[in-house]
Short mmCIF file of C-alpha atoms in Angstrom, two decimals:
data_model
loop_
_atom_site.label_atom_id
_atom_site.label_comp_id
_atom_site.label_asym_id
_atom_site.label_seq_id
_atom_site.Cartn_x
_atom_site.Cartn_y
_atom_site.Cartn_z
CA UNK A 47 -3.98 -2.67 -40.63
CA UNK A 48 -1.06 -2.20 -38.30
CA UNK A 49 0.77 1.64 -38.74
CA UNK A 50 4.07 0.37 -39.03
CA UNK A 51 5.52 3.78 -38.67
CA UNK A 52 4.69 3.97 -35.24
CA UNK A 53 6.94 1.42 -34.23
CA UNK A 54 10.05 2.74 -31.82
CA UNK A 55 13.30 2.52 -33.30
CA UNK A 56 14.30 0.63 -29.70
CA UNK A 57 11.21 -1.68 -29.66
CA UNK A 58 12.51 -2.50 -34.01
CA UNK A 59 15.95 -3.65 -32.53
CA UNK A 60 15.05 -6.04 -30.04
CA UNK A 61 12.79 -7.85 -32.63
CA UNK A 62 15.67 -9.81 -34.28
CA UNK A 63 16.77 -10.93 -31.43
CA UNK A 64 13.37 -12.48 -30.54
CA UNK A 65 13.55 -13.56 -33.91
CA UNK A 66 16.66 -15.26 -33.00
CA UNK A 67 15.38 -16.56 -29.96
CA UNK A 68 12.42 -18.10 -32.18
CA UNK A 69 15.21 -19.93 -34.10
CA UNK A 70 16.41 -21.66 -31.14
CA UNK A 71 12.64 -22.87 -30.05
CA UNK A 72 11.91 -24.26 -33.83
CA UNK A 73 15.18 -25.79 -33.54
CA UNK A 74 14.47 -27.40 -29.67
CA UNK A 75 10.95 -28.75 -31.22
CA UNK A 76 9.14 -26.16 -28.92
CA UNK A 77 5.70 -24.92 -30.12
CA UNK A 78 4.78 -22.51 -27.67
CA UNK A 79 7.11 -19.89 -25.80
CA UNK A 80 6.46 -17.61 -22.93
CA UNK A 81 6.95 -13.72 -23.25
CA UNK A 82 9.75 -13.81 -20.24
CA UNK A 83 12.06 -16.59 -22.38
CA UNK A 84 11.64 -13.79 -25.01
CA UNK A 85 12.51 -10.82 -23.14
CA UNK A 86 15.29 -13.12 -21.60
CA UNK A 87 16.93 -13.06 -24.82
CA UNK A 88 16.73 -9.42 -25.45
CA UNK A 89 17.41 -8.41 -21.93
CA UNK A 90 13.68 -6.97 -21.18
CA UNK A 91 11.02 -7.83 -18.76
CA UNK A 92 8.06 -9.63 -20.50
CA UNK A 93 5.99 -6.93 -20.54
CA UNK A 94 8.21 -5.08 -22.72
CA UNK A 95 7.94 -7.82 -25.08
CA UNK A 96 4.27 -7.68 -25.38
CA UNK A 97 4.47 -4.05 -25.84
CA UNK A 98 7.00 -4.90 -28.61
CA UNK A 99 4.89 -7.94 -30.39
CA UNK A 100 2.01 -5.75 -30.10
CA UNK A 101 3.43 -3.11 -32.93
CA UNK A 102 3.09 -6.38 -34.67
CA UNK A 103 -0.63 -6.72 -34.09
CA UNK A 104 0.77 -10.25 -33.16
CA UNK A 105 -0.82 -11.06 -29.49
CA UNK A 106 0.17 -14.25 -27.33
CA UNK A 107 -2.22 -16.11 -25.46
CA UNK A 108 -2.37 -14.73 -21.50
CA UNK A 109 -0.90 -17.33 -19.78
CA UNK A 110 -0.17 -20.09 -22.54
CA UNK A 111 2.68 -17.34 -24.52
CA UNK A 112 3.13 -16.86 -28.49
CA UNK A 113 3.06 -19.67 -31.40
CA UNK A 114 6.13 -20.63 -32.12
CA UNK A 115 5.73 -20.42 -35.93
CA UNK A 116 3.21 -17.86 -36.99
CA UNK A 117 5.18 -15.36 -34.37
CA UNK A 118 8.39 -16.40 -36.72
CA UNK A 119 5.98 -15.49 -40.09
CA UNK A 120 4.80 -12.48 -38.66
CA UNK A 121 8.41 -11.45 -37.51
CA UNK A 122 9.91 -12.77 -40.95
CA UNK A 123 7.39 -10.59 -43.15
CA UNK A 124 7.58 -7.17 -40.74
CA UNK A 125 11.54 -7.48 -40.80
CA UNK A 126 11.55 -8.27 -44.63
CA UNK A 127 13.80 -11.25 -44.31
CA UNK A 128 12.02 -13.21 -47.24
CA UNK A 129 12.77 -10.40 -49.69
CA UNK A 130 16.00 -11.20 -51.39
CA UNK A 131 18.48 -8.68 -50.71
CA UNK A 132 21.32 -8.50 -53.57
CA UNK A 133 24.54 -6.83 -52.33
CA UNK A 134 27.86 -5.90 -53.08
CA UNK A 135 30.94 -4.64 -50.77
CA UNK A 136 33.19 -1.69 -51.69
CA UNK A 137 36.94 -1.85 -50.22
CA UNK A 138 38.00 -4.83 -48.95
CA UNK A 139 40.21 -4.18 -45.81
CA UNK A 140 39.62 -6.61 -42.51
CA UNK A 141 36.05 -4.94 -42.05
CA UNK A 142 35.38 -5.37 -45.70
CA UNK A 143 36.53 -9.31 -44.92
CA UNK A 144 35.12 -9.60 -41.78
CA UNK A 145 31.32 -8.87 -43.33
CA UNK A 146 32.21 -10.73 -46.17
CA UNK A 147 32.89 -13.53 -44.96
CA UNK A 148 29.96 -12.95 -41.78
CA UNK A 149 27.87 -16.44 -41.81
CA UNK A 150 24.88 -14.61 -40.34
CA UNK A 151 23.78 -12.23 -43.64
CA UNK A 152 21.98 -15.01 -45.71
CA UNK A 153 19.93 -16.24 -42.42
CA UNK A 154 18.56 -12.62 -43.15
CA UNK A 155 18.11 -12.53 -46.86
CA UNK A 156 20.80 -10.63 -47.90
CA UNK A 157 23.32 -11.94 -50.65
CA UNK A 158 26.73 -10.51 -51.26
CA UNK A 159 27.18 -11.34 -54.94
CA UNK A 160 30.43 -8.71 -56.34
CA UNK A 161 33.30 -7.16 -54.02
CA UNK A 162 35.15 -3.95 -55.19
CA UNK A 163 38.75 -2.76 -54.19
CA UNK A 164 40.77 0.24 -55.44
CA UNK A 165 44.24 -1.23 -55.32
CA UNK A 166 45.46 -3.26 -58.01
CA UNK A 167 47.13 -5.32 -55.76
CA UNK A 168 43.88 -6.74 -54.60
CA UNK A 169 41.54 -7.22 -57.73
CA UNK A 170 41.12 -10.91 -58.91
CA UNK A 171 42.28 -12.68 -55.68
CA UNK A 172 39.52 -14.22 -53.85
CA UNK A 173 37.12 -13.26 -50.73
CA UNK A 174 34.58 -15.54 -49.27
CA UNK A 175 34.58 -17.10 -53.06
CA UNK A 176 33.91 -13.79 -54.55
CA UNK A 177 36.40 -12.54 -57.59
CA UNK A 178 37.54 -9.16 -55.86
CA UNK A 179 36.79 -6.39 -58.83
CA UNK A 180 38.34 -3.30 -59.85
CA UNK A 181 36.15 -0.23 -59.52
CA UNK A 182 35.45 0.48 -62.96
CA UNK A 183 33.72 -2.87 -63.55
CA UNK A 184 31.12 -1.23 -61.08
CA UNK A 185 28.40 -0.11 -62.92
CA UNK A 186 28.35 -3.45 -65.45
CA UNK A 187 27.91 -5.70 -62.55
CA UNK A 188 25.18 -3.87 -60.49
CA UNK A 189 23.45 -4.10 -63.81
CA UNK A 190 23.95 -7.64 -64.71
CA UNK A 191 23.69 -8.93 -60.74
CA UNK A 192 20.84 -6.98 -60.02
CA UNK A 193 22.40 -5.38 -57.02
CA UNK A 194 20.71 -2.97 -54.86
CA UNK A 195 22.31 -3.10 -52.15
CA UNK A 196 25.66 -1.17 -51.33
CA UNK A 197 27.89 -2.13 -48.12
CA UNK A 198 30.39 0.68 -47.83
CA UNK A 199 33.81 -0.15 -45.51
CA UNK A 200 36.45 2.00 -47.27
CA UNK A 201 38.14 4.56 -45.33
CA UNK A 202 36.58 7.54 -44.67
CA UNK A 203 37.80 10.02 -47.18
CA UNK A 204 36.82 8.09 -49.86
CA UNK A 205 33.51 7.07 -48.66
CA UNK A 206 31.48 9.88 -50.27
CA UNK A 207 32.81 9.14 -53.62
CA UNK A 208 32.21 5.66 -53.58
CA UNK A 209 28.62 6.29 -52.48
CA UNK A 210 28.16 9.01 -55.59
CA UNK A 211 29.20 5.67 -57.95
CA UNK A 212 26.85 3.83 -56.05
CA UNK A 213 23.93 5.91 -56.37
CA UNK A 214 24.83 6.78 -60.36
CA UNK A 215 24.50 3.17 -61.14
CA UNK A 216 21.16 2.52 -59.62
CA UNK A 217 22.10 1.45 -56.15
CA UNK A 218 19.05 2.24 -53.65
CA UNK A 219 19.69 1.07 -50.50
CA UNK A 220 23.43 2.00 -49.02
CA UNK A 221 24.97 0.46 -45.72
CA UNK A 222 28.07 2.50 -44.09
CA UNK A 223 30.80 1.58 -42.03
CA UNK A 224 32.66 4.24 -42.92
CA UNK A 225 33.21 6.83 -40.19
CA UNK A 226 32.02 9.53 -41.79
CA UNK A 227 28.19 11.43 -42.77
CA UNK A 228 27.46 10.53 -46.46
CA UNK A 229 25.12 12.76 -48.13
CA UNK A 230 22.92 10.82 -50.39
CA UNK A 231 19.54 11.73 -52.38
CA UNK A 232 16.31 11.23 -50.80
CA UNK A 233 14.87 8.30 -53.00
CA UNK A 234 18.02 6.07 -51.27
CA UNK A 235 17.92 4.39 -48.34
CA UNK A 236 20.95 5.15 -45.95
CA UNK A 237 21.82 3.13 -42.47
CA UNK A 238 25.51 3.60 -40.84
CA UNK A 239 27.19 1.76 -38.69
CA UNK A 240 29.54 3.87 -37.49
CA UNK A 241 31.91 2.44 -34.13
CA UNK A 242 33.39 5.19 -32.75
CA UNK A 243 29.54 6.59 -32.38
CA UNK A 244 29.40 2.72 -30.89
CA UNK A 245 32.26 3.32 -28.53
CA UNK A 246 31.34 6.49 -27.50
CA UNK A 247 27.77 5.43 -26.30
CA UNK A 248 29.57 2.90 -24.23
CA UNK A 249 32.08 5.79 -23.08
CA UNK A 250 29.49 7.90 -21.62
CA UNK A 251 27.20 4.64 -20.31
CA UNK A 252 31.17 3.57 -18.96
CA UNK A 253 31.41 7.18 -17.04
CA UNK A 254 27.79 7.03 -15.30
CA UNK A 255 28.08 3.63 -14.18
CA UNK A 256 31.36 4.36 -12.20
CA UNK A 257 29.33 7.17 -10.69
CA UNK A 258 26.69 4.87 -9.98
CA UNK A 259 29.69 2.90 -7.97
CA UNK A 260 30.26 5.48 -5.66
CA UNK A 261 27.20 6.97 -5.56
CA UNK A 262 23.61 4.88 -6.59
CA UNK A 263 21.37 7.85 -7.50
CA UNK A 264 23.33 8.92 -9.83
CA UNK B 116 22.96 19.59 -11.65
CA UNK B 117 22.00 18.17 -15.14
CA UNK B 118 20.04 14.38 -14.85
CA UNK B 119 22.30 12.51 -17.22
CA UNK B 120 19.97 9.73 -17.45
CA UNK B 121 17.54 11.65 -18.55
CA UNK B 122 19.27 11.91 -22.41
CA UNK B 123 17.41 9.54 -24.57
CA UNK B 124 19.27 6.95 -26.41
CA UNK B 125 18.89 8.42 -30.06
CA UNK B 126 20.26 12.32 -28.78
CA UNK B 127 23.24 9.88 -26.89
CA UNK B 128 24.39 8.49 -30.04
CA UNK B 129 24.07 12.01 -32.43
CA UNK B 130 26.38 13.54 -29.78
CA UNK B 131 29.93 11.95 -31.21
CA UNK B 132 28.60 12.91 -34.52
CA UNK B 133 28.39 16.33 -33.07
CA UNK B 134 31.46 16.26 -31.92
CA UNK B 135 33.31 15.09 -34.73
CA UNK B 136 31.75 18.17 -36.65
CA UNK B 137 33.32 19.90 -34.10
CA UNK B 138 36.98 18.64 -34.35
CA UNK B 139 36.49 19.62 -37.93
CA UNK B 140 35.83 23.07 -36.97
CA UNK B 141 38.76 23.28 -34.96
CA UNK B 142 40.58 22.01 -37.86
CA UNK B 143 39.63 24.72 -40.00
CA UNK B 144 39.89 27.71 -37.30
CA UNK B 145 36.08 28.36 -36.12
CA UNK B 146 35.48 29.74 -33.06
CA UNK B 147 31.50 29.27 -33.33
CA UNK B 148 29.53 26.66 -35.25
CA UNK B 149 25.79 27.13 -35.89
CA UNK B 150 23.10 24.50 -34.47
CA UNK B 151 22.42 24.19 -38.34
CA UNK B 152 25.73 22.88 -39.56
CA UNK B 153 26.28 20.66 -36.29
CA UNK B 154 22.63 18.87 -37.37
CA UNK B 155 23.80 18.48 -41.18
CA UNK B 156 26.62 16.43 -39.85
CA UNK B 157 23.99 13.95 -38.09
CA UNK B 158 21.29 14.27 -40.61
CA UNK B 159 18.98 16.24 -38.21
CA UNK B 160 17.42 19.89 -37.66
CA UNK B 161 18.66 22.51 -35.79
CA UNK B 162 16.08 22.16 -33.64
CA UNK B 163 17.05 18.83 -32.42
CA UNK B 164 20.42 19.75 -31.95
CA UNK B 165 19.48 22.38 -29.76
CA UNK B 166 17.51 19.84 -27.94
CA UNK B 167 19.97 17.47 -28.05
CA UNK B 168 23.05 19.48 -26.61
CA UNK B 169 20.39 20.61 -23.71
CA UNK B 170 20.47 17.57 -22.50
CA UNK B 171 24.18 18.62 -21.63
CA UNK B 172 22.80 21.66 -19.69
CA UNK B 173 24.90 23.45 -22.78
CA UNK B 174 23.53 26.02 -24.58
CA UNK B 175 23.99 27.86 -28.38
CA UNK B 176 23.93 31.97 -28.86
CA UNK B 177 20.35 32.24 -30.47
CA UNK B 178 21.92 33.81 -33.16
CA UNK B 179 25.21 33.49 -32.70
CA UNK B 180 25.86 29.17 -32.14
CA UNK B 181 28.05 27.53 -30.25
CA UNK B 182 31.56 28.34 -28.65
CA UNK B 183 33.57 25.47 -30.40
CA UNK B 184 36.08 25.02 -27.57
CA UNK B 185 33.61 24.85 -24.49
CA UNK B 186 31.32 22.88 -26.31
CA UNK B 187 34.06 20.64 -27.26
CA UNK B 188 35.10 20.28 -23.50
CA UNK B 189 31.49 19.45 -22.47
CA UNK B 190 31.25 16.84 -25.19
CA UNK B 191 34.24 15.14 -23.82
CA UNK B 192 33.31 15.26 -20.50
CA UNK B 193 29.80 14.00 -21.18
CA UNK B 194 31.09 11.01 -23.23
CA UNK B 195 33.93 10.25 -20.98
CA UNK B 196 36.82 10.85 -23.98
CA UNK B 197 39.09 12.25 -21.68
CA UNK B 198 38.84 8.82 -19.25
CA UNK B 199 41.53 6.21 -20.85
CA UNK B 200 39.97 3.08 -21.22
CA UNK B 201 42.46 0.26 -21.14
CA UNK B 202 41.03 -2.86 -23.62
CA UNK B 203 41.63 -6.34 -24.73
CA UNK B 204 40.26 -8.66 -27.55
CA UNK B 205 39.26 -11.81 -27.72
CA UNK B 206 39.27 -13.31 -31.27
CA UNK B 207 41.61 -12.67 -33.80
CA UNK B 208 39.76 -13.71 -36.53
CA UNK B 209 38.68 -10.55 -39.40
CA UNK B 210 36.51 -8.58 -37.26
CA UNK B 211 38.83 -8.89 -34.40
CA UNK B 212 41.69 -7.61 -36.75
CA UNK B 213 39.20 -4.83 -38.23
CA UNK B 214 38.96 -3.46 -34.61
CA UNK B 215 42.66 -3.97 -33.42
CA UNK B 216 43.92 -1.92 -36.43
CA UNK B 217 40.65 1.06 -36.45
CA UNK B 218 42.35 3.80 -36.05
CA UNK B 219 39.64 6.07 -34.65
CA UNK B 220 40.07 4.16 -31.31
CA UNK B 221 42.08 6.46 -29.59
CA UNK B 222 40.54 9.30 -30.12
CA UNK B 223 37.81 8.16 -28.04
CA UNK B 224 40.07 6.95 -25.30
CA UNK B 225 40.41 3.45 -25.73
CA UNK B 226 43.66 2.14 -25.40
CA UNK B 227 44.09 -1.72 -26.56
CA UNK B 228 46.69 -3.34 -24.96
CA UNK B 229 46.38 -7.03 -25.62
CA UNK B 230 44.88 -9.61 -28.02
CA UNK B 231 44.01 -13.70 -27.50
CA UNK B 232 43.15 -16.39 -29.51
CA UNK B 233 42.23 -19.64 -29.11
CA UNK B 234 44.64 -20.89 -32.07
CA UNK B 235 47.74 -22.01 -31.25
CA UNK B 236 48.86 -21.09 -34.46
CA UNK B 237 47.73 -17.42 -34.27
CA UNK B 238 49.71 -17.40 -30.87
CA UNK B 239 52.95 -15.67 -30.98
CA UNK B 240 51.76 -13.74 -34.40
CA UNK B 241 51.67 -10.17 -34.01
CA UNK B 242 48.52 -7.66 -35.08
CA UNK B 243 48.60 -4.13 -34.53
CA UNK B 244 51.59 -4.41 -33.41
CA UNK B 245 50.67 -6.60 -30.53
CA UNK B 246 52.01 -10.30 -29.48
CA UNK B 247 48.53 -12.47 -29.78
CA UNK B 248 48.50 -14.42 -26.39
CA UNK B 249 46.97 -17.72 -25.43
CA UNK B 250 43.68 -17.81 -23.21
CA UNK B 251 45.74 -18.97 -20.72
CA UNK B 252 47.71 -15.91 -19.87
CA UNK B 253 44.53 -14.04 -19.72
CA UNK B 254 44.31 -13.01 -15.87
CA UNK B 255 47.72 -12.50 -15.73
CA UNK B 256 47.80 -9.71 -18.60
CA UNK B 257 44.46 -8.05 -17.27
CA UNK B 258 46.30 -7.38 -13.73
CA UNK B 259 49.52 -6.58 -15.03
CA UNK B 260 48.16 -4.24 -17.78
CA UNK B 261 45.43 -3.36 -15.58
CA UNK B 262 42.71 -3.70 -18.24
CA UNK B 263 39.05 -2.90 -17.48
CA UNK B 264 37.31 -3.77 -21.28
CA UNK B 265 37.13 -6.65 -23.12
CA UNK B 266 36.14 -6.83 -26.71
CA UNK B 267 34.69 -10.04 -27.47
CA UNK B 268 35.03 -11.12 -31.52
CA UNK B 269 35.00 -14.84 -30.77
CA UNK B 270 32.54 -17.03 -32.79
CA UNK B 271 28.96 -17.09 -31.33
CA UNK B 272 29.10 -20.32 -29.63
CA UNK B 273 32.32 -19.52 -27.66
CA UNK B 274 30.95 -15.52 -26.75
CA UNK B 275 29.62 -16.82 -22.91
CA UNK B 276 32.49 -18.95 -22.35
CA UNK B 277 34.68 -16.41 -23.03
CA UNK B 278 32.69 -13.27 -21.21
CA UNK B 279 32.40 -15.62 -17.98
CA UNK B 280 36.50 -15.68 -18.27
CA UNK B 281 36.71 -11.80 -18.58
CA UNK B 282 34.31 -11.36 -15.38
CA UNK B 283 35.81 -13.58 -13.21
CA UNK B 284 39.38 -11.82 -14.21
CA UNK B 285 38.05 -8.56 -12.85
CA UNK B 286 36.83 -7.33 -16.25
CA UNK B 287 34.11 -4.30 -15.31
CA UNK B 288 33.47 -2.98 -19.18
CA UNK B 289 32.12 -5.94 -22.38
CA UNK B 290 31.84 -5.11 -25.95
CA UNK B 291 30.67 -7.83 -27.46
CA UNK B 292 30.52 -8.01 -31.25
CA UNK B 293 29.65 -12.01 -31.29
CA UNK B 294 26.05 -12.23 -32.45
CA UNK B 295 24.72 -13.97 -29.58
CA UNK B 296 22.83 -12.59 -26.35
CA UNK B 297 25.50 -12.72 -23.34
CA UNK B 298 24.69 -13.05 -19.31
CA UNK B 299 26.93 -10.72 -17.34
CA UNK B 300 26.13 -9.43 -13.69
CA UNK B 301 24.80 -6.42 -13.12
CA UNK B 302 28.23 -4.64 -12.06
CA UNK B 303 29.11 -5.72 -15.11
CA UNK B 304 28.65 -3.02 -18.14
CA UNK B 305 27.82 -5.22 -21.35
CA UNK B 306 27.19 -3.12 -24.83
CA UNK B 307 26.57 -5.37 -27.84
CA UNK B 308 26.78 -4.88 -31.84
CA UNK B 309 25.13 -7.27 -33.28
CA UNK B 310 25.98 -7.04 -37.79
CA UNK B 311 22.52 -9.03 -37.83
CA UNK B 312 20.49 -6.72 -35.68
CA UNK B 313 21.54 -3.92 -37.65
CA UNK B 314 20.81 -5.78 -40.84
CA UNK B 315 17.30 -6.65 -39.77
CA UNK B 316 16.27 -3.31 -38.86
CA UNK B 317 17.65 -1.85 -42.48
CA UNK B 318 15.76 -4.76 -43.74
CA UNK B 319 13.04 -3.59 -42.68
CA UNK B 320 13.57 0.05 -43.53
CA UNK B 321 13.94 -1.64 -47.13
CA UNK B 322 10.78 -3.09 -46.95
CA UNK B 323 8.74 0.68 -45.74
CA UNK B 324 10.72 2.33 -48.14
CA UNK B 325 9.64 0.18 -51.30
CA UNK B 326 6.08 0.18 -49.66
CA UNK B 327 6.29 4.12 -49.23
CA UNK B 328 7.46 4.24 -53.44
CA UNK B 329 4.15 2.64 -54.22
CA UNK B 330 2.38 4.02 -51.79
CA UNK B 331 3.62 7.77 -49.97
CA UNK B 332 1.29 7.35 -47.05
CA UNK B 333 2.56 4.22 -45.68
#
């Protein structure tokens, strides 16, 4: 039995985009592929990617590489793409739209079945063939839609609130693009995606590789 | 001298959380902020804060905390703020529109001064109060404007085709939001955010976390 808590949040992030990579190999009839076309499309060397798989207790072949499809199981079960993933998007601005209509989501089991807006204005026109609902409707339709899945993109003062509704109808797993630090209880899962934290990663990488321009030790 | 690259990736990206704890303090008038309400803001310990802001060769009071303003300064310094980043984007579409309106932006020092499409029709329309351009005009704008950052929020199969225009127009800095691994040269900075990476990895948070309600040692 693999521990999969010992698996490094950096080594969990490049697995999709093996995953990904798999895609393209089912899809270009190839059976077998090499650690180095993996790490190719994650940017690592292949010995990285054998460090990676191995959290897996997946193992390629020395010198013949990985099987195509029982690498894709393995990757499909550990990531938890089978499991159905029933969703719903609070505040429906051009983020809200963007993910909304985002082609990628069901290629990883997650289904946006309600969208919520506060302003009049918006409720009952249509995004990506969703009925845009009015807030109160909330707790009805995580009920009868199963939803357990909450993608947060209003602005950030009202993002705590809108998580409290989430979690007081039964919501479990919340997803924030708000740019703010939600506080929710311990029994829900929280992941934010937050882009200024984004750009300011790149800021800092930005400053240290114009160093490294002028001087390479740095 | 401090060895910037010696901050690991995880204590990088809590830093802007840090710091916009800190602009809060400012806004309410404290002169010194405690390691313990900097790590609510990120969702961590004091301890790791204090670990985390060593990494800046900055350190707290024991007992006392942290001078807002100098702290503040270092933060800035460390994550480039104060360096004004001139950007463009490539892709009007909803995400494109998300970013070219997110007001947060400027506060890290990004400045966006131009936005292309591929669609003639979009050309000539204006969004965030900026003229979309055609492809076409691309070089010229990135001299003239003297742009170092493109944001790329172009459909996957169009992400390569587009970053291989941005490097060979002098581009240094990609941010590329098109789910799709891009090849850059090495004097090239590339930072990705990839919607599907980050779903995969909650994905599979979901799938510990049910595990861990049935079971609390997994």
């Amino acid at each position: 039995m693999v521990n999969q808590s010992a698996i490094p949040a950096p080594s969990l992030r490049r697995l999709p985009l093996y995953y990904r990579r798999l895609q393209q190999a089912i899809q270009d009839g190839e059976d077998i592929i090499s650690s180095q076309a993996l790490g190719e499309a994650a940017g690592v060397p292949a010995a990285q990617v054998r460090k990676d798989i191995g959290h897996l207790g997946e193992y390629g072949r020395p010198g013949v590489g990985y099987d195509v499809p029982s690498l894709t199981t393995r990757l499909e079960e550990f990531l938890g793409l089978v499991s159905e993933k029933r969703a719903l998007i609070v505040g429906v601005g051009n983020l809200g739209r963007a993910l909304a209509s985002y082609p990628g989501f069901t290629r990883y089991g997650l289904h946006l079945r309600a969208v919520f807006d506060a302003d009049p204005a918006k409720v009952g026109t249509t995004v990506a063939g969703l009925q845009i609902q009015s807030l109160s409707e909330i707790g009805t339709t995580i009920q009868q839609e199963r939803i357990q899945m909450g993608i947060v993109t209003v602005p950030a003062p009202y993002a705590q609130e809108v998580a409290d509704i989430l979690v007081e109808n039964g919501i479990s797993v919340i997803w924030n693009f708000a740019p703010t630090s939600l506080v929710v209880p311990d029994s829900v899962l929280l992941q934010s995606v937050d882009l200024a934290t984004e750009l300011a990663t790149l800021s800092h990488r930005i400053v240290r590789h114009r160093m490294r321009q002028i001087d390479p030790r740095a």
